[in-house]
mmCIF file with all atom_site columns, C-alpha atoms in Angstrom:
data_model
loop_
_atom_site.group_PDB
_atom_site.id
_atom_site.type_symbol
_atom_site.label_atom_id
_atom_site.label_alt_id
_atom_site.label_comp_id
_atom_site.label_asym_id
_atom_site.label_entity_id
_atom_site.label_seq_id
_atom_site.pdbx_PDB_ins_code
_atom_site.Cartn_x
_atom_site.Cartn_y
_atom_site.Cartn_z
_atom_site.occupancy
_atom_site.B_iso_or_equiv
_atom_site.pdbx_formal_charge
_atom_site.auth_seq_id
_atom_site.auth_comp_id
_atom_site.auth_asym_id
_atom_site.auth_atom_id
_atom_site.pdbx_PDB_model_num
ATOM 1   C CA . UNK A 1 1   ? 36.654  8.486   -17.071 1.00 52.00 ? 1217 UNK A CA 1
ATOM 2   C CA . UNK A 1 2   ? 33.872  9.787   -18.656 1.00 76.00 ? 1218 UNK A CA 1
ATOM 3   C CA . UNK A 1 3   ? 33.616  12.365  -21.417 1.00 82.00 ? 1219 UNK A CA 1
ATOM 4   C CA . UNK A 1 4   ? 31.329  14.432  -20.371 1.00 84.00 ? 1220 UNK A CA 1
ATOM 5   C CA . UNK A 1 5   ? 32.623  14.829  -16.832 1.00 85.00 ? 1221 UNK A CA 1
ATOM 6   C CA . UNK A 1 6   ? 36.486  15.289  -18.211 1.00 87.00 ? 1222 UNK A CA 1
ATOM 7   C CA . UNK A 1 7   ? 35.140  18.194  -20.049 1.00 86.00 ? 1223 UNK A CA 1
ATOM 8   C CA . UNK A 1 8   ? 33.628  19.538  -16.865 1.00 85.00 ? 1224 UNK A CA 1
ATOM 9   C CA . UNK A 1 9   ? 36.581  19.441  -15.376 1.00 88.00 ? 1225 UNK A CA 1
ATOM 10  C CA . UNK A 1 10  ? 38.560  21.216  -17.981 1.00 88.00 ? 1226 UNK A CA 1
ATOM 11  C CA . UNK A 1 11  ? 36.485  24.437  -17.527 1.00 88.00 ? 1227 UNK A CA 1
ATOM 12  C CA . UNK A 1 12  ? 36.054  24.237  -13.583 1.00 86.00 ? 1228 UNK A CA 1
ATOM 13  C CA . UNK A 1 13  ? 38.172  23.469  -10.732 1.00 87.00 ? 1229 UNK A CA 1
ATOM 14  C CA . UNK A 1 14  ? 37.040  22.683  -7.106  1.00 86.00 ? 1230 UNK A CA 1
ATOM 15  C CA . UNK A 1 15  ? 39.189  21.182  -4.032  1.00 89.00 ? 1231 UNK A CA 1
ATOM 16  C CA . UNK A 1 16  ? 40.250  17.147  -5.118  1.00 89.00 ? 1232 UNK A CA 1
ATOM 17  C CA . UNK A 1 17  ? 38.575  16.926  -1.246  1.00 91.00 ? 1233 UNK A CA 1
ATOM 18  C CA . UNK A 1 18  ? 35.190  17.217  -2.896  1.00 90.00 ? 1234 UNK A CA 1
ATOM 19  C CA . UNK A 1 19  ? 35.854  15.336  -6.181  1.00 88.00 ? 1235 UNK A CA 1
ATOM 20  C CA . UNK A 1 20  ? 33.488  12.159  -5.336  1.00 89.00 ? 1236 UNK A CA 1
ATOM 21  C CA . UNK A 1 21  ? 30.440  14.252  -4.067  1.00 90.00 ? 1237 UNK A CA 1
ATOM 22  C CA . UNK A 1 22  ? 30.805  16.777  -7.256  1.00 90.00 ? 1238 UNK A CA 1
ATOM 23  C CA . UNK A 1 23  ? 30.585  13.518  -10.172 1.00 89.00 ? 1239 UNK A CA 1
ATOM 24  C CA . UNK A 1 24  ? 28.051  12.149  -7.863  1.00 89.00 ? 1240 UNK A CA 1
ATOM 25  C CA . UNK A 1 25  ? 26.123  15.172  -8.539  1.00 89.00 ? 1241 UNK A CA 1
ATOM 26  C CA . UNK A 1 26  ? 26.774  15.262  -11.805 1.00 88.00 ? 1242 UNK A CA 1
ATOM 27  C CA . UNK A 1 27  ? 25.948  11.751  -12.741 1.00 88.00 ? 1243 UNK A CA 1
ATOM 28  C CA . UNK A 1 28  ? 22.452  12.459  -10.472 1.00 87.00 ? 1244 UNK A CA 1
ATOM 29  C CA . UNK A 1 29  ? 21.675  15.205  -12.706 1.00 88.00 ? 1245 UNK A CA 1
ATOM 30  C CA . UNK A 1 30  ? 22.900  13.710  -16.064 1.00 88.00 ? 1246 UNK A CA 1
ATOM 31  C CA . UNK A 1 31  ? 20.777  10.615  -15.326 1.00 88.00 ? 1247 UNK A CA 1
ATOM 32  C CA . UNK A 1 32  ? 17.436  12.636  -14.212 1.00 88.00 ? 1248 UNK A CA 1
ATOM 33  C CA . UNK A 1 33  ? 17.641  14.714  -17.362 1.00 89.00 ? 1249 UNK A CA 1
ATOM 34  C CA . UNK A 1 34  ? 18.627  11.537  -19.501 1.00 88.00 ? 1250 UNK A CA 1
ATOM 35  C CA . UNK A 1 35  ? 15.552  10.071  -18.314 1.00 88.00 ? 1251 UNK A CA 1
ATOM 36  C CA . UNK A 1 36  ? 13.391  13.115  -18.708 1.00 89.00 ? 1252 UNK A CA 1
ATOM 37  C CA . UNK A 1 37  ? 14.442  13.016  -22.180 1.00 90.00 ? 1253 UNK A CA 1
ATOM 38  C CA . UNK A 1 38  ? 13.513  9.285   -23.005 1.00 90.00 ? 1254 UNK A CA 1
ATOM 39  C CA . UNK A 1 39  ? 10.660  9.833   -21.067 1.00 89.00 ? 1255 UNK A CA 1
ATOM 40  C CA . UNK A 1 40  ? 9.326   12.697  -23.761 1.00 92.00 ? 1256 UNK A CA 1
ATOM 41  C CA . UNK A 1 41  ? 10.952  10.477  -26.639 1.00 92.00 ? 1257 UNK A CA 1
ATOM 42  C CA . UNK A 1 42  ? 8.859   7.380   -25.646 1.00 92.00 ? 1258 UNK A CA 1
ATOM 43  C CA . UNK A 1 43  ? 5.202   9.754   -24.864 1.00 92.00 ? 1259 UNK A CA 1
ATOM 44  C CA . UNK A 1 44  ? 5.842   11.383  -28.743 1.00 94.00 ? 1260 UNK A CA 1
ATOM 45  C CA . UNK A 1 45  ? 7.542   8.128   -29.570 1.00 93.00 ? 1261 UNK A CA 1
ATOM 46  C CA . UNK A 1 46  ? 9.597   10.398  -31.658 1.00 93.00 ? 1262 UNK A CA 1
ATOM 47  C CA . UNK A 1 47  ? 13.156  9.823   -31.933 1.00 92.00 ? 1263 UNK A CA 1
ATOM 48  C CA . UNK A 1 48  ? 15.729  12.549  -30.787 1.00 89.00 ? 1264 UNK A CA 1
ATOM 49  C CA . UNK A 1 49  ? 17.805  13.623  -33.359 1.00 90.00 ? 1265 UNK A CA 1
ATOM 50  C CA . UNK A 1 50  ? 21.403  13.091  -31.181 1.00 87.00 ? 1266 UNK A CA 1
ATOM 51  C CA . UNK A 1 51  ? 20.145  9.099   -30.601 1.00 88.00 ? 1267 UNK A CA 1
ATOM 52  C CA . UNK A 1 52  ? 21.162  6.326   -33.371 1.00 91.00 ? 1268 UNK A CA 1
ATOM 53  C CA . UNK A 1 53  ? 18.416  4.172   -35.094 1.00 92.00 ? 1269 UNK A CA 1
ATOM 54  C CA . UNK A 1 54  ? 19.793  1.416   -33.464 1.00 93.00 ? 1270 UNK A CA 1
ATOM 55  C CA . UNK A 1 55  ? 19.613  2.761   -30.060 1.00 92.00 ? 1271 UNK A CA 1
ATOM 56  C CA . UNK A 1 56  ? 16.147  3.755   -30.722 1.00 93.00 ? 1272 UNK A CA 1
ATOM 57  C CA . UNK A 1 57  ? 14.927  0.287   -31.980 1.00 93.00 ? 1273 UNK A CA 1
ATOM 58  C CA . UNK A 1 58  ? 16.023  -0.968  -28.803 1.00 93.00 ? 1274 UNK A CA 1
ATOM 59  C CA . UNK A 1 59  ? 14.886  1.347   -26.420 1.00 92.00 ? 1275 UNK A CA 1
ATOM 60  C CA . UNK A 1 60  ? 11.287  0.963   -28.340 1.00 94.00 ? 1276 UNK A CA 1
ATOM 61  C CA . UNK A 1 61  ? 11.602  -2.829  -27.415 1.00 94.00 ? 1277 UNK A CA 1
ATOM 62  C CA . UNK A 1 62  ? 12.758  -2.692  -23.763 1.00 93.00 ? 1278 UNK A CA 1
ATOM 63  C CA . UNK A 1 63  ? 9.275   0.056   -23.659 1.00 93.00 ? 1279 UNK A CA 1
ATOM 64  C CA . UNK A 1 64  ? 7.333   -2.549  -25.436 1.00 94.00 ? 1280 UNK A CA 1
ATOM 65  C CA . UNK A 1 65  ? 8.303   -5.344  -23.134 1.00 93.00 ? 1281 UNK A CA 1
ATOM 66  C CA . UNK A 1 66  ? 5.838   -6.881  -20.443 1.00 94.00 ? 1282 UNK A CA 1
ATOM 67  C CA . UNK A 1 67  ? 7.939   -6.326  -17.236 1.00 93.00 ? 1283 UNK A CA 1
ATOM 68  C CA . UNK A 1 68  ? 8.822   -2.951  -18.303 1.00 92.00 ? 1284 UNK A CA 1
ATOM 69  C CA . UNK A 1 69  ? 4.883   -1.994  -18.751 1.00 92.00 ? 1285 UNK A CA 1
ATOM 70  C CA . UNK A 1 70  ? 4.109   -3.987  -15.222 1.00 93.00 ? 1286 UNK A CA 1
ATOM 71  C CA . UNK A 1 71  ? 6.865   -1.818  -13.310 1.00 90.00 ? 1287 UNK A CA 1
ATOM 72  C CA . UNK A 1 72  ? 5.075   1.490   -15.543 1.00 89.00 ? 1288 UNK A CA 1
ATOM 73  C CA . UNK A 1 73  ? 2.180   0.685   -14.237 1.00 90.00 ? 1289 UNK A CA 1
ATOM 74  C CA . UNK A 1 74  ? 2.787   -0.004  -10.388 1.00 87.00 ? 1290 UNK A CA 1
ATOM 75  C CA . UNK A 1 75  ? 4.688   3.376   -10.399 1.00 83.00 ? 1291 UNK A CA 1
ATOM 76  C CA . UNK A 1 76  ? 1.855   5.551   -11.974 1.00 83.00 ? 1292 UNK A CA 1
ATOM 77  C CA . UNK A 1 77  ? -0.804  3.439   -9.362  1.00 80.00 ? 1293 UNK A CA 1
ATOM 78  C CA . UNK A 1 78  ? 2.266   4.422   -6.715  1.00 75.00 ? 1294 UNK A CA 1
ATOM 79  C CA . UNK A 1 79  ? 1.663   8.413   -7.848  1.00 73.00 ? 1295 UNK A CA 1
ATOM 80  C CA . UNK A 1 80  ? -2.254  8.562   -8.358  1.00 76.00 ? 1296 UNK A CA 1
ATOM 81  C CA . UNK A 1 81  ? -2.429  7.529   -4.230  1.00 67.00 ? 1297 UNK A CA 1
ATOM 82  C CA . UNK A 1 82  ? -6.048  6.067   -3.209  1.00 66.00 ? 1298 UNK A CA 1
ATOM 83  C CA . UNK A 1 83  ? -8.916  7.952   -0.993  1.00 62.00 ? 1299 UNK A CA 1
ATOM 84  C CA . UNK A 1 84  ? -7.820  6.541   2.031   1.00 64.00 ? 1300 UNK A CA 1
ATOM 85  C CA . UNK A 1 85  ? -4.345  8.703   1.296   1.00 61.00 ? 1301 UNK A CA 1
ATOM 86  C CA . UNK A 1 86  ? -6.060  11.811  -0.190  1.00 65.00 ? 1302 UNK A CA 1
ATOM 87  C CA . UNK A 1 87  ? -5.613  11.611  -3.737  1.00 66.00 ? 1303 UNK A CA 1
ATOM 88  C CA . UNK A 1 88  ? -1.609  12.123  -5.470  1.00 66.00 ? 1304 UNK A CA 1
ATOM 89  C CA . UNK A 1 89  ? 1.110   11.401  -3.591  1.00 55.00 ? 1305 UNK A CA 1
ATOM 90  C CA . UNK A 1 90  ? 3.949   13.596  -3.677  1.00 58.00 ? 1306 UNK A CA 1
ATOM 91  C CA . UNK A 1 91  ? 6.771   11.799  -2.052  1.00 55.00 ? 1307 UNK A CA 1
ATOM 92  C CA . UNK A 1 92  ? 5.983   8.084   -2.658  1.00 50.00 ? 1308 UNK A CA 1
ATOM 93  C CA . UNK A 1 93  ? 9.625   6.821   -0.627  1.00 57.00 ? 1309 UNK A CA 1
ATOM 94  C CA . UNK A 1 94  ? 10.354  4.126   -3.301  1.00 65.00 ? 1310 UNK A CA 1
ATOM 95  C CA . UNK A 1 95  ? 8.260   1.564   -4.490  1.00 69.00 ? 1311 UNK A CA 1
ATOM 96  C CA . UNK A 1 96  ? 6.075   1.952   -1.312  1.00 72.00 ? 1312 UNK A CA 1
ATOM 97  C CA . UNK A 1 97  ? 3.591   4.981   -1.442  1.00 71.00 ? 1313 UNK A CA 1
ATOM 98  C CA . UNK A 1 98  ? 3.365   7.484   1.280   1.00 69.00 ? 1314 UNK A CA 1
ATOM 99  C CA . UNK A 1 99  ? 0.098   5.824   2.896   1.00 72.00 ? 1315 UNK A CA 1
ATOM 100 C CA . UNK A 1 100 ? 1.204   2.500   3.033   1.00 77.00 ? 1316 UNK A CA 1
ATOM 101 C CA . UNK A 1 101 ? 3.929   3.317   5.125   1.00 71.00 ? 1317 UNK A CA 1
ATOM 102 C CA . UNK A 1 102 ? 1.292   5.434   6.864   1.00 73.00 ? 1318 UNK A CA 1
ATOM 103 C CA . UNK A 1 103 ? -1.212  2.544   7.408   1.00 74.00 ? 1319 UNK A CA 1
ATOM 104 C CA . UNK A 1 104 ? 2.148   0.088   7.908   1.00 77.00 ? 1320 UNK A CA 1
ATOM 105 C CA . UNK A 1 105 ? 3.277   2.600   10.867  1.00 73.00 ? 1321 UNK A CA 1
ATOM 106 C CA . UNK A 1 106 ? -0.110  2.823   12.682  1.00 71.00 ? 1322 UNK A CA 1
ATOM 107 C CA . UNK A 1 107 ? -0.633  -1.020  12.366  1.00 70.00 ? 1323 UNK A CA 1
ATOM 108 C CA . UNK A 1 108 ? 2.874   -1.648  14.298  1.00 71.00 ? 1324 UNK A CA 1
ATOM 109 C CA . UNK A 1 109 ? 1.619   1.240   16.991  1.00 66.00 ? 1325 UNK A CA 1
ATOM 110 C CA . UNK A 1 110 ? -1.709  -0.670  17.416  1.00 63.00 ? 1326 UNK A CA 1
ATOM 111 C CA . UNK A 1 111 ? 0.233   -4.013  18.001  1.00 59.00 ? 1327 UNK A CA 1
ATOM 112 C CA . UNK A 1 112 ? 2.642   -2.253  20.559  1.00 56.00 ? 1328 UNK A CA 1
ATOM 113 C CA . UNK A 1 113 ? -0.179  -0.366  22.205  1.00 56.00 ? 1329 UNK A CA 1
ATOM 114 C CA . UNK A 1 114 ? -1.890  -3.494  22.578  1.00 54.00 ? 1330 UNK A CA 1
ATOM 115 C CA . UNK A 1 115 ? 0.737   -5.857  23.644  1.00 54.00 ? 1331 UNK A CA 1
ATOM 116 C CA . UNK A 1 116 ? 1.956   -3.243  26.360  1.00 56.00 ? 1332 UNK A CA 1
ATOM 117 C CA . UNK A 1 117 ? -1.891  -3.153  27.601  1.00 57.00 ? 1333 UNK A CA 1
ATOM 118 C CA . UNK A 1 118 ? -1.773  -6.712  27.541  1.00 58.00 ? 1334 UNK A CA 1
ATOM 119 C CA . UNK A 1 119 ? 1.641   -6.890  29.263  1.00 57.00 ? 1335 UNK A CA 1
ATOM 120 C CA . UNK A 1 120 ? 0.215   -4.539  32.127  1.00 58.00 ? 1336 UNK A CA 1
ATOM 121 C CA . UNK A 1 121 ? -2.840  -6.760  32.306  1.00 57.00 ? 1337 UNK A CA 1
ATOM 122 C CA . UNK A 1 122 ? -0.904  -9.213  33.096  1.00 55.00 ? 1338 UNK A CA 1
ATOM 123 C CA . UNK A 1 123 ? 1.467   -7.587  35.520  1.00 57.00 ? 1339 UNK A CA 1
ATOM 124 C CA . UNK A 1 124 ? -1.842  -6.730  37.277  1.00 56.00 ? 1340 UNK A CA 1
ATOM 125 C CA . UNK A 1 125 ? -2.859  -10.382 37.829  1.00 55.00 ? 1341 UNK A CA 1
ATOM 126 C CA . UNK A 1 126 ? 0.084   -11.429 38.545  1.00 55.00 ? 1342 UNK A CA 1
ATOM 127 C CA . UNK A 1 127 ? 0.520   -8.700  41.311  1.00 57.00 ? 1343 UNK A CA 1
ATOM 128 C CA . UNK A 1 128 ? -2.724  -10.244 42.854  1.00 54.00 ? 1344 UNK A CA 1
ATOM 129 C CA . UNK A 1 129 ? -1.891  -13.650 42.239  1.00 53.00 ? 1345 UNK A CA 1
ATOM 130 C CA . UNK A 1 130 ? 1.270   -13.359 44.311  1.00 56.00 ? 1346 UNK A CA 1
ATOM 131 C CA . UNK A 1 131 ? -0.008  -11.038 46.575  1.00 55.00 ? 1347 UNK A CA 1
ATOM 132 C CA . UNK A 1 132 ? -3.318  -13.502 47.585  1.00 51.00 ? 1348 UNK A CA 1
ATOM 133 C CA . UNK A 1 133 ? -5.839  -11.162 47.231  1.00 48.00 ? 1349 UNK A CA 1
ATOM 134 C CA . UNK A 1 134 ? -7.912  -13.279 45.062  1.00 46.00 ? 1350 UNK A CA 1
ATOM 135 C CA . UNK A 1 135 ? -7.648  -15.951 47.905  1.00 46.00 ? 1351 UNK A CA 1
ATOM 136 C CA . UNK A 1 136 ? -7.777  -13.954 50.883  1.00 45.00 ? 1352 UNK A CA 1
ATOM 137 C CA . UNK A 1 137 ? -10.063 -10.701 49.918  1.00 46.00 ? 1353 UNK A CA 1
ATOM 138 C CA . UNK A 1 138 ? -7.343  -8.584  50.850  1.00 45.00 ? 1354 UNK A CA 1
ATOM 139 C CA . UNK A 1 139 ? -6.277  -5.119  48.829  1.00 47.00 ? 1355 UNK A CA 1
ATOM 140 C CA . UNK A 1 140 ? -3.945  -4.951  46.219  1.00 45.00 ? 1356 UNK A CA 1
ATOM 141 C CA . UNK A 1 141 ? -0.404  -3.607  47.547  1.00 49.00 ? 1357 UNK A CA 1
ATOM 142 C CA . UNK A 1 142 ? 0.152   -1.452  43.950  1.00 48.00 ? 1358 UNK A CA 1
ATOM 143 C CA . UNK A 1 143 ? 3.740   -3.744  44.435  1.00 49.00 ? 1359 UNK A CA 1
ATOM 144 C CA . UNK A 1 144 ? 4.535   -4.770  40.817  1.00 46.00 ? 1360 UNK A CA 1
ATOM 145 C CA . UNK A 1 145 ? 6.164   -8.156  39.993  1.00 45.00 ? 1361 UNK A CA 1
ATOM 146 C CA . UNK A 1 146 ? 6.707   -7.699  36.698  1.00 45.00 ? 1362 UNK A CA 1
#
């Protein structure tokens, strides 16, 4: 069990019901505010006082490694958005900005738009196909045989 949460639970008490959801949210918000503390570390690349030289060392090499500065950079790219999506993008839903899904979306619209007009195209002719009007000069019944 962990430390921190043990000690949490010596000065509160809640229903055991809720115990998962309440070190869920605790773990969220102990990891966000870890990270926004690396995070300032690595911009001042200053070393907090409560960290051990150790632990610094290798948190400066996972920073300096190549993968590590390729996912950095995709995510700030993610943030800064393009002109087609209006400039910074708030809610970026993972890895996959906000206008890409955008763009992504309308694309699969346009293909089902156009294979529906393509389907009723062909309804059509197949209506007057079957129905001999393009043998016989007669008017389309509106009877679909599709």
């Amino acid at each position: 069990m962990c430390y921190l949460f043990s000690t949490l639970q010596k000065w509160f008490t809640w229903d055991p019901i809720h115990e998962d959801r309440i070190r869920r949210n605790f773990e969220n918000r102990g990891n966000a505010r870890l990270r926004d503390f690396f995070g300032k570390a690595r911009k001042r690349n200053k070393k907090p006082v409560w960290l051990g030289d150790a632990q610094w060392e290798g948190l400066q090499q996972h920073w300096a490694n190549e993968h590590y500065k390729k996912l950095r950079e995709t995510a700030q790219k993610n943030r800064l958005g393009t002109p087609e999506s209006g400039g910074p993008s708030l809610h970026t839903c993972g890895s996959i900005p906000m206008h890409e899904h955008r763009r992504r979306l309308v694309n699969e619209l346009m293909f089902v738009m156009y294979s529906f007009k393509l389907n009723t195209v062909f309804c059509v002719v197949l209506d007057i196909i079957l129905s001999g009007t393009y043998i016989e000069g007669t008017t389309w019944d509106g009877a679909h045989h599709c």
